[in-house]
Short mmCIF file of C-alpha atoms and ligand atoms in Angstrom, two decimals:
data_model
loop_
_atom_site.label_atom_id
_atom_site.label_comp_id
_atom_site.label_asym_id
_atom_site.label_seq_id
_atom_site.Cartn_x
_atom_site.Cartn_y
_atom_site.Cartn_z
CA MET A 1 -11.12 -79.95 -23.86
CA GLU A 2 -10.97 -76.37 -21.67
CA ARG A 3 -8.65 -76.88 -18.80
CA VAL A 4 -10.56 -77.70 -15.54
CA ASN A 5 -11.27 -74.55 -13.76
CA PHE A 6 -12.87 -72.88 -10.54
CA ASN A 7 -13.58 -68.83 -11.33
CA ASP A 8 -15.87 -67.37 -9.54
CA ARG A 9 -16.82 -70.83 -7.60
CA VAL A 10 -15.82 -70.86 -3.52
CA ALA A 11 -14.74 -73.12 -1.59
CA VAL A 12 -14.88 -74.14 2.29
CA VAL A 13 -12.29 -76.98 3.04
CA THR A 14 -11.88 -78.21 6.15
CA GLY A 15 -8.77 -79.23 8.03
CA ALA A 16 -6.79 -77.71 5.10
CA GLY A 17 -3.39 -76.59 7.40
CA GLN A 18 -2.14 -79.25 5.80
CA GLY A 19 -1.27 -82.97 4.91
CA ILE A 20 -3.95 -83.86 1.91
CA GLY A 21 -7.06 -80.97 2.86
CA ARG A 22 -4.18 -78.66 2.51
CA MET A 23 -2.90 -79.71 -1.34
CA TYR A 24 -7.16 -79.25 -2.40
CA ALA A 25 -6.15 -75.60 -0.50
CA LEU A 26 -3.74 -74.81 -2.91
CA ALA A 27 -4.78 -76.25 -6.04
CA LEU A 28 -8.58 -74.82 -5.60
CA ALA A 29 -6.70 -71.67 -5.46
CA ARG A 30 -4.57 -72.21 -7.86
CA ARG A 31 -7.63 -73.13 -10.36
CA GLY A 32 -9.39 -69.89 -9.36
CA ALA A 33 -11.56 -70.92 -6.59
CA ARG A 34 -11.41 -68.56 -3.44
CA VAL A 35 -11.36 -70.62 -0.62
CA VAL A 36 -11.89 -70.93 3.18
CA VAL A 37 -8.79 -72.31 4.61
CA ASN A 38 -10.60 -73.74 7.62
CA ASP A 39 -8.15 -75.93 10.37
CA LEU A 40 -8.00 -76.15 14.37
CA GLY A 41 -4.49 -76.73 14.18
CA VAL A 42 -4.36 -79.68 16.45
CA THR A 43 -1.91 -82.44 16.94
CA ARG A 44 -2.53 -85.64 15.58
CA ASP A 45 -5.27 -87.40 18.08
CA GLY A 46 -7.25 -83.79 18.21
CA SER A 47 -5.66 -81.77 20.98
CA GLY A 48 -4.67 -78.14 21.59
CA ALA A 49 -5.38 -75.31 19.01
CA ASP A 50 -2.93 -73.24 16.54
CA THR A 51 -4.10 -70.88 14.16
CA SER A 52 -0.40 -71.19 12.08
CA ALA A 53 -1.46 -74.12 10.06
CA ALA A 54 -4.48 -72.90 8.01
CA ASP A 55 -2.45 -68.87 8.35
CA LYS A 56 0.52 -70.71 6.65
CA VAL A 57 -1.53 -72.10 4.09
CA VAL A 58 -3.47 -68.59 3.13
CA GLU A 59 -0.43 -66.90 3.02
CA GLU A 60 1.27 -69.25 0.97
CA ILE A 61 -2.16 -68.70 -1.45
CA ILE A 62 -1.76 -65.05 -0.99
CA SER A 63 1.29 -65.03 -2.54
CA ALA A 64 0.76 -67.23 -5.22
CA GLY A 65 -1.64 -64.85 -6.35
CA GLY A 66 -4.67 -66.49 -5.47
CA LYS A 67 -7.57 -66.13 -2.95
CA ALA A 68 -7.93 -67.42 0.22
CA VAL A 69 -8.65 -66.65 4.01
CA ALA A 70 -8.13 -68.61 6.95
CA ASN A 71 -10.78 -70.37 9.45
CA TYR A 72 -9.93 -72.20 12.91
CA ASP A 73 -13.09 -73.35 13.62
CA SER A 74 -13.81 -77.24 15.13
CA VAL A 75 -16.20 -78.79 12.37
CA ALA A 76 -17.19 -80.52 16.17
CA THR A 77 -19.37 -78.55 16.59
CA MET A 78 -22.87 -76.19 14.75
CA SER A 79 -22.00 -73.66 15.79
CA GLY A 80 -18.21 -73.95 14.86
CA GLY A 81 -19.93 -75.61 11.16
CA GLU A 82 -21.83 -72.47 11.26
CA ASN A 83 -18.93 -70.40 10.97
CA ILE A 84 -16.78 -71.88 8.54
CA VAL A 85 -19.82 -71.44 6.16
CA LYS A 86 -20.32 -67.65 7.91
CA THR A 87 -16.68 -66.94 6.99
CA ALA A 88 -16.94 -68.35 3.11
CA MET A 89 -20.34 -66.19 3.00
CA ASP A 90 -18.48 -62.75 5.08
CA SER A 91 -16.05 -63.03 2.89
CA TYR A 92 -16.81 -63.60 -0.58
CA GLY A 93 -20.45 -63.83 -0.50
CA LYS A 94 -21.08 -67.58 -1.67
CA LEU A 95 -20.00 -71.53 -1.25
CA ASP A 96 -20.01 -73.34 -4.28
CA ILE A 97 -17.98 -76.26 -3.17
CA LEU A 98 -17.58 -77.95 0.26
CA ILE A 99 -14.34 -80.82 1.00
CA ASN A 100 -14.72 -82.56 4.00
CA ASN A 101 -11.45 -83.46 5.64
CA ALA A 102 -10.90 -82.48 8.62
CA GLY A 103 -9.64 -85.53 10.64
CA ILE A 104 -7.92 -87.19 13.96
CA LEU A 105 -6.73 -90.24 15.07
CA ARG A 106 -7.57 -92.19 18.51
CA ASP A 107 -6.16 -95.90 17.46
CA LYS A 108 -6.35 -98.53 20.16
CA SER A 109 -8.02 -102.27 19.56
CA PHE A 110 -11.83 -102.60 20.32
CA LEU A 111 -11.52 -103.90 24.04
CA LYS A 112 -8.86 -101.42 24.92
CA MET A 113 -10.97 -98.26 23.20
CA THR A 114 -12.45 -95.66 25.81
CA GLU A 115 -15.88 -93.46 25.47
CA GLU A 116 -13.56 -90.55 24.79
CA GLU A 117 -11.74 -92.40 22.28
CA TRP A 118 -14.46 -93.21 20.80
CA ASP A 119 -16.56 -90.35 20.89
CA LEU A 120 -13.91 -87.69 20.03
CA VAL A 121 -13.21 -89.44 17.06
CA MET A 122 -16.79 -89.86 16.04
CA ASN A 123 -17.03 -86.13 16.60
CA VAL A 124 -14.08 -85.03 14.56
CA HIS A 125 -15.04 -86.80 11.84
CA LEU A 126 -19.23 -87.86 11.46
CA LYS A 127 -20.96 -85.60 13.66
CA GLY A 128 -17.89 -83.01 12.05
CA ALA A 129 -19.54 -83.41 8.37
CA PHE A 130 -23.16 -83.65 9.73
CA CYS A 131 -22.53 -79.84 11.12
CA VAL A 132 -20.29 -78.44 8.63
CA THR A 133 -22.51 -80.22 5.32
CA GLN A 134 -25.91 -78.68 7.36
CA PRO A 135 -25.28 -74.97 7.13
CA ALA A 136 -22.73 -74.81 3.33
CA VAL A 137 -26.00 -77.17 1.61
CA LYS A 138 -28.22 -74.74 2.75
CA ILE A 139 -27.17 -72.33 1.11
CA MET A 140 -25.68 -74.41 -2.23
CA LYS A 141 -29.62 -74.97 -2.78
CA ALA A 142 -30.55 -71.52 -2.04
CA ASN A 143 -28.36 -71.14 -5.09
CA ASN A 144 -29.47 -74.55 -7.07
CA TYR A 145 -25.14 -75.33 -6.96
CA GLY A 146 -23.15 -77.22 -5.44
CA ARG A 147 -20.92 -79.88 -4.45
CA VAL A 148 -19.71 -81.86 -1.79
CA VAL A 149 -17.12 -84.56 -1.10
CA PHE A 150 -16.66 -86.67 2.08
CA THR A 151 -13.70 -88.12 3.45
CA ALA A 152 -13.58 -92.26 3.95
CA SER A 153 -11.05 -94.35 4.19
CA ILE A 154 -10.36 -97.70 3.53
CA SER A 155 -10.33 -98.08 6.77
CA GLY A 156 -13.74 -97.58 7.47
CA LEU A 157 -15.03 -99.32 3.90
CA TYR A 158 -12.90 -102.69 4.17
CA GLY A 159 -11.08 -102.42 7.52
CA ASN A 160 -7.62 -101.90 10.11
CA PHE A 161 -6.70 -102.85 12.83
CA GLY A 162 -7.04 -100.61 16.25
CA GLN A 163 -9.86 -98.23 13.95
CA THR A 164 -13.22 -99.35 15.38
CA ASN A 165 -13.83 -95.85 16.46
CA TYR A 166 -12.40 -94.18 12.84
CA GLY A 167 -13.95 -96.61 10.96
CA ALA A 168 -17.28 -96.93 12.25
CA ALA A 169 -16.45 -92.69 11.44
CA LYS A 170 -15.42 -92.97 8.35
CA LEU A 171 -18.40 -95.38 6.91
CA GLY A 172 -20.92 -93.03 8.68
CA LEU A 173 -20.44 -90.88 6.42
CA VAL A 174 -20.95 -93.48 3.02
CA GLY A 175 -24.28 -93.85 5.03
CA ILE A 176 -24.96 -89.36 4.83
CA MET A 177 -23.73 -89.05 1.39
CA ASN A 178 -26.46 -92.53 0.35
CA SER A 179 -29.35 -90.12 1.74
CA LEU A 180 -28.11 -87.02 1.28
CA LYS A 181 -27.51 -86.87 -2.52
CA LEU A 182 -31.07 -88.55 -2.75
CA GLU A 183 -32.08 -84.98 -1.44
CA VAL A 184 -30.34 -82.25 -2.88
CA ALA A 185 -30.95 -84.29 -6.29
CA LYS A 186 -32.72 -81.99 -7.62
CA TYR A 187 -30.29 -78.31 -6.65
CA ASP A 188 -27.69 -79.93 -9.31
CA ILE A 189 -25.35 -80.29 -5.84
CA LYS A 190 -23.43 -83.26 -6.44
CA VAL A 191 -21.62 -85.38 -2.95
CA ASN A 192 -19.18 -87.60 -3.73
CA THR A 193 -16.87 -89.54 -1.03
CA VAL A 194 -13.72 -90.17 -1.20
CA ALA A 195 -11.00 -93.06 0.59
CA PRO A 196 -7.43 -91.56 -0.30
CA ASN A 197 -3.92 -92.54 0.73
CA ALA A 198 -0.95 -90.65 1.66
CA TRP A 199 1.45 -90.36 3.44
CA SER A 200 1.35 -88.18 6.36
CA ARG A 201 1.28 -87.09 10.44
CA MET A 202 -1.18 -90.08 10.01
CA THR A 203 0.17 -92.96 7.93
CA ALA A 204 4.10 -91.08 8.97
CA ASP A 205 4.26 -94.30 11.01
CA VAL A 206 2.47 -96.68 10.10
CA PHE A 207 3.47 -96.90 6.20
CA PRO A 208 6.75 -98.31 4.93
CA PRO A 209 9.11 -95.54 4.63
CA GLU A 210 9.48 -95.99 1.44
CA PHE A 211 5.81 -94.25 0.70
CA GLU A 212 6.34 -91.25 2.15
CA GLU A 213 7.85 -89.97 -1.41
CA LYS A 214 5.32 -92.72 -3.66
CA MET A 215 2.54 -91.61 -1.48
CA ASN A 216 2.13 -87.85 -1.41
CA PRO A 217 -0.72 -86.41 -0.75
CA GLN A 218 -0.78 -84.40 -3.74
CA PHE A 219 -2.34 -86.95 -5.94
CA ASN A 220 -5.31 -87.43 -4.12
CA GLU A 221 -6.47 -84.03 -5.49
CA PRO A 222 -6.48 -84.00 -9.07
CA MET A 223 -9.92 -86.97 -8.11
CA VAL A 224 -10.84 -84.64 -5.27
CA LEU A 225 -11.34 -81.70 -7.78
CA TYR A 226 -12.30 -83.10 -10.67
CA LEU A 227 -16.19 -84.26 -8.25
CA CYS A 228 -16.17 -80.51 -7.38
CA SER A 229 -15.63 -79.17 -11.23
CA GLU A 230 -18.59 -78.36 -12.56
CA GLU A 231 -18.24 -80.89 -14.90
CA ASN A 232 -18.86 -83.65 -12.58
CA LYS A 233 -21.79 -84.97 -13.11
CA VAL A 234 -22.37 -88.18 -10.65
CA SER A 235 -23.12 -87.71 -6.93
CA GLY A 236 -23.33 -91.01 -4.33
CA ASN A 237 -20.16 -92.42 -5.26
CA ILE A 238 -16.61 -93.84 -3.45
CA PHE A 239 -13.34 -93.05 -5.16
CA ALA A 240 -10.41 -94.88 -3.77
CA THR A 241 -7.02 -93.01 -4.38
CA GLY A 242 -3.34 -93.11 -3.99
CA ALA A 243 0.08 -92.95 -5.28
CA GLY A 244 -1.75 -92.59 -8.87
CA TRP A 245 -4.25 -95.13 -8.72
CA TYR A 246 -8.01 -94.36 -8.56
CA GLY A 247 -11.31 -96.15 -8.76
CA ARG A 248 -14.89 -96.57 -7.68
CA THR A 249 -14.87 -98.57 -4.66
CA ALA A 250 -19.30 -99.20 -3.93
CA ILE A 251 -21.73 -101.19 -1.86
CA VAL A 252 -23.24 -104.14 -3.88
CA SER A 253 -25.79 -106.76 -3.12
CA GLY A 254 -26.07 -110.19 -4.75
CA ASP A 255 -29.30 -111.91 -5.80
CA GLY A 256 -30.61 -113.54 -2.92
CA VAL A 257 -32.71 -116.09 -2.72
CA CYS A 258 -36.55 -115.80 -2.49
CA LEU A 259 -37.96 -118.31 0.31
CA GLY A 260 -41.69 -119.03 1.01
CA ASP A 261 -44.14 -116.64 -0.35
CA ALA A 262 -44.36 -114.81 1.99
CA LYS A 263 -47.08 -115.65 4.34
CA ARG A 264 -45.99 -118.41 6.17
CA SER A 265 -42.79 -118.61 8.68
CA ILE A 266 -38.77 -119.65 7.17
CA SER A 267 -37.26 -122.06 9.56
CA VAL A 268 -33.52 -121.93 10.22
CA GLU A 269 -32.64 -125.18 8.48
CA GLU A 270 -34.82 -123.10 4.89
CA ILE A 271 -31.46 -120.63 5.70
CA ARG A 272 -29.01 -123.60 5.92
CA ASP A 273 -30.09 -125.04 2.89
CA ASN A 274 -29.44 -121.97 0.69
CA PHE A 275 -27.11 -120.17 2.16
CA HIS A 276 -25.21 -120.84 -0.52
CA GLY A 277 -27.43 -119.26 -2.60
CA ILE A 278 -28.43 -116.41 -0.14
CA SER A 279 -24.49 -115.75 -0.29
CA ASN A 280 -23.51 -115.75 -4.21
CA MET A 281 -22.62 -112.83 -5.07
CA ASP A 282 -22.70 -113.36 -9.03
CA ASN A 283 -24.65 -111.58 -10.32
CA LYS A 284 -23.71 -108.20 -8.24
CA ARG A 285 -25.43 -105.10 -7.93
CA GLU A 286 -25.06 -101.59 -7.40
CA HIS A 287 -28.82 -99.84 -5.83
CA ASP A 288 -29.55 -95.73 -6.47
CA SER A 289 -31.45 -95.93 -2.86
CA GLY A 290 -32.37 -98.71 -0.39
CA LEU A 291 -36.01 -98.98 -2.44
CA GLY A 292 -33.66 -101.00 -4.86
CA MET A 293 -33.22 -103.97 -2.24
CA PHE A 294 -37.62 -104.24 -2.28
CA GLU A 295 -36.76 -105.45 -6.67
CA TYR A 296 -35.49 -108.72 -4.81
CA MET A 297 -37.94 -109.55 -3.27
CA GLY A 298 -40.45 -109.36 -5.82
CA PRO A 299 -41.90 -112.33 -6.50
CA LEU A 300 -42.84 -112.28 -2.93
CA LEU A 301 -44.34 -108.33 -3.15
CA SER A 302 -46.22 -109.02 -6.32
P1 LIG B 401 -3.78 -84.50 8.91
O1 LIG B 401 -3.69 -85.18 10.03
O2 LIG B 401 -1.70 -83.88 7.79
O3 LIG B 401 -4.13 -83.29 8.77
C1 LIG B 401 -5.68 -83.70 9.18
C2 LIG B 401 -6.33 -81.87 9.28
O4 LIG B 401 -7.17 -81.42 9.93
C3 LIG B 401 -5.24 -80.92 10.78
O5 LIG B 401 -4.59 -80.23 10.09
C4 LIG B 401 -5.81 -80.85 11.72
O6 LIG B 401 -5.39 -79.77 12.34
C5 LIG B 401 -6.90 -80.65 11.46
N1 LIG B 401 -7.82 -81.54 12.00
C6 LIG B 401 -8.59 -82.36 13.41
N2 LIG B 401 -9.56 -81.95 13.70
C7 LIG B 401 -9.74 -81.17 13.92
C8 LIG B 401 -11.55 -80.10 14.25
N3 LIG B 401 -11.72 -80.61 14.98
N4 LIG B 401 -11.59 -79.11 12.71
C9 LIG B 401 -11.11 -78.25 11.41
N5 LIG B 401 -9.75 -79.37 11.54
C10 LIG B 401 -9.31 -80.24 12.24
O7 LIG B 401 -4.02 -85.75 8.19
P2 LIG B 401 -4.41 -86.16 6.95
O8 LIG B 401 -3.44 -87.37 6.37
O9 LIG B 401 -4.18 -85.33 5.49
O10 LIG B 401 -6.22 -86.64 6.10
C11 LIG B 401 -7.02 -85.68 5.81
C12 LIG B 401 -8.17 -86.78 6.22
O11 LIG B 401 -8.08 -87.79 4.94
C13 LIG B 401 -8.97 -87.02 7.55
O12 LIG B 401 -9.74 -86.91 7.57
C14 LIG B 401 -8.80 -88.47 6.83
O13 LIG B 401 -8.87 -89.54 8.16
C15 LIG B 401 -8.57 -88.76 5.45
N6 LIG B 401 -7.05 -90.01 5.92
C16 LIG B 401 -6.56 -89.57 5.58
C17 LIG B 401 -5.55 -91.34 5.09
C18 LIG B 401 -3.96 -91.05 4.51
O14 LIG B 401 -3.48 -92.22 4.31
N7 LIG B 401 -3.62 -89.80 4.67
C19 LIG B 401 -6.61 -92.31 5.34
C20 LIG B 401 -7.79 -92.73 4.64
C21 LIG B 401 -8.24 -91.22 5.20
#
């Protein structure tokens, strides 16, 4: 089989100045893509700004014979997002691939969380994905081709102590994906989400020290590159990765129980008495859109 390549493709990777995003940028460039290396160069909690993070990765790519250009805008504003996409258009004339990867942390237990800590995290992860993806998808739609990846987290999918802000923002990205995949399906734009796991400055004080080698950020890169390739035909999926493990995760529902006849009201006692059936997930299923849920109500609606 032919090697997966990104010849003639233009990619934007946000937050690519270090950590996992840097791996995506280097790998895309090695396989032929022209890459916009976006990074605001902030600390882990989102403070400061430093152009050297993006510059270093661009230098690395160019000295290895690849093509890349730096962008230092914040993903967290619409003007920043538009400028990131403009950098791709001004430098390379198109945009095929967007990896929304930039991120910060402001961990705090829920009762101690401040409004500022909530807003900062939401702005970078959730609003940031909107601000970059909207201008990017405009270009992709015009070209009838695109690959978009959002970066969620197992924290958002399943929870993590002290990360209600981060987890909400990360699961919010799945919400963007679920609707966006429907809106762009006919333009060959595939939208997927990854939940990576890697040793980086984000996790260095959370993971045990022996994870440093095993949780190499590189192990997340091949999954994301595959999702960004022309060969990938899936859209609206979530993949978790880490240490060389790759798996799909999904939102599913059980069959549930139809009560009443859609005319009479249902009592609390009926819910109590049917709780086992309502909670049963033996026959769990995924749905391509929210409309799938109406299948369960079929007997009541017909
Ligand atoms: P990192 O801290 O090494 O890299 C994040 C990069 O994003 C930094 O270079 C930072 O300057 C940049 N950035 C932050 N705010 C920005 C903004 N407003 N505009 C542009 N750039 C900005 O983190 P890491 O570990 O590489 O994480 C990458 C992504 O993966 C993040 O979205 C993170 O939430 C996610 N993730 C990471 C996990 C891990 O195990 N490391 C686990 C789950 C998710």
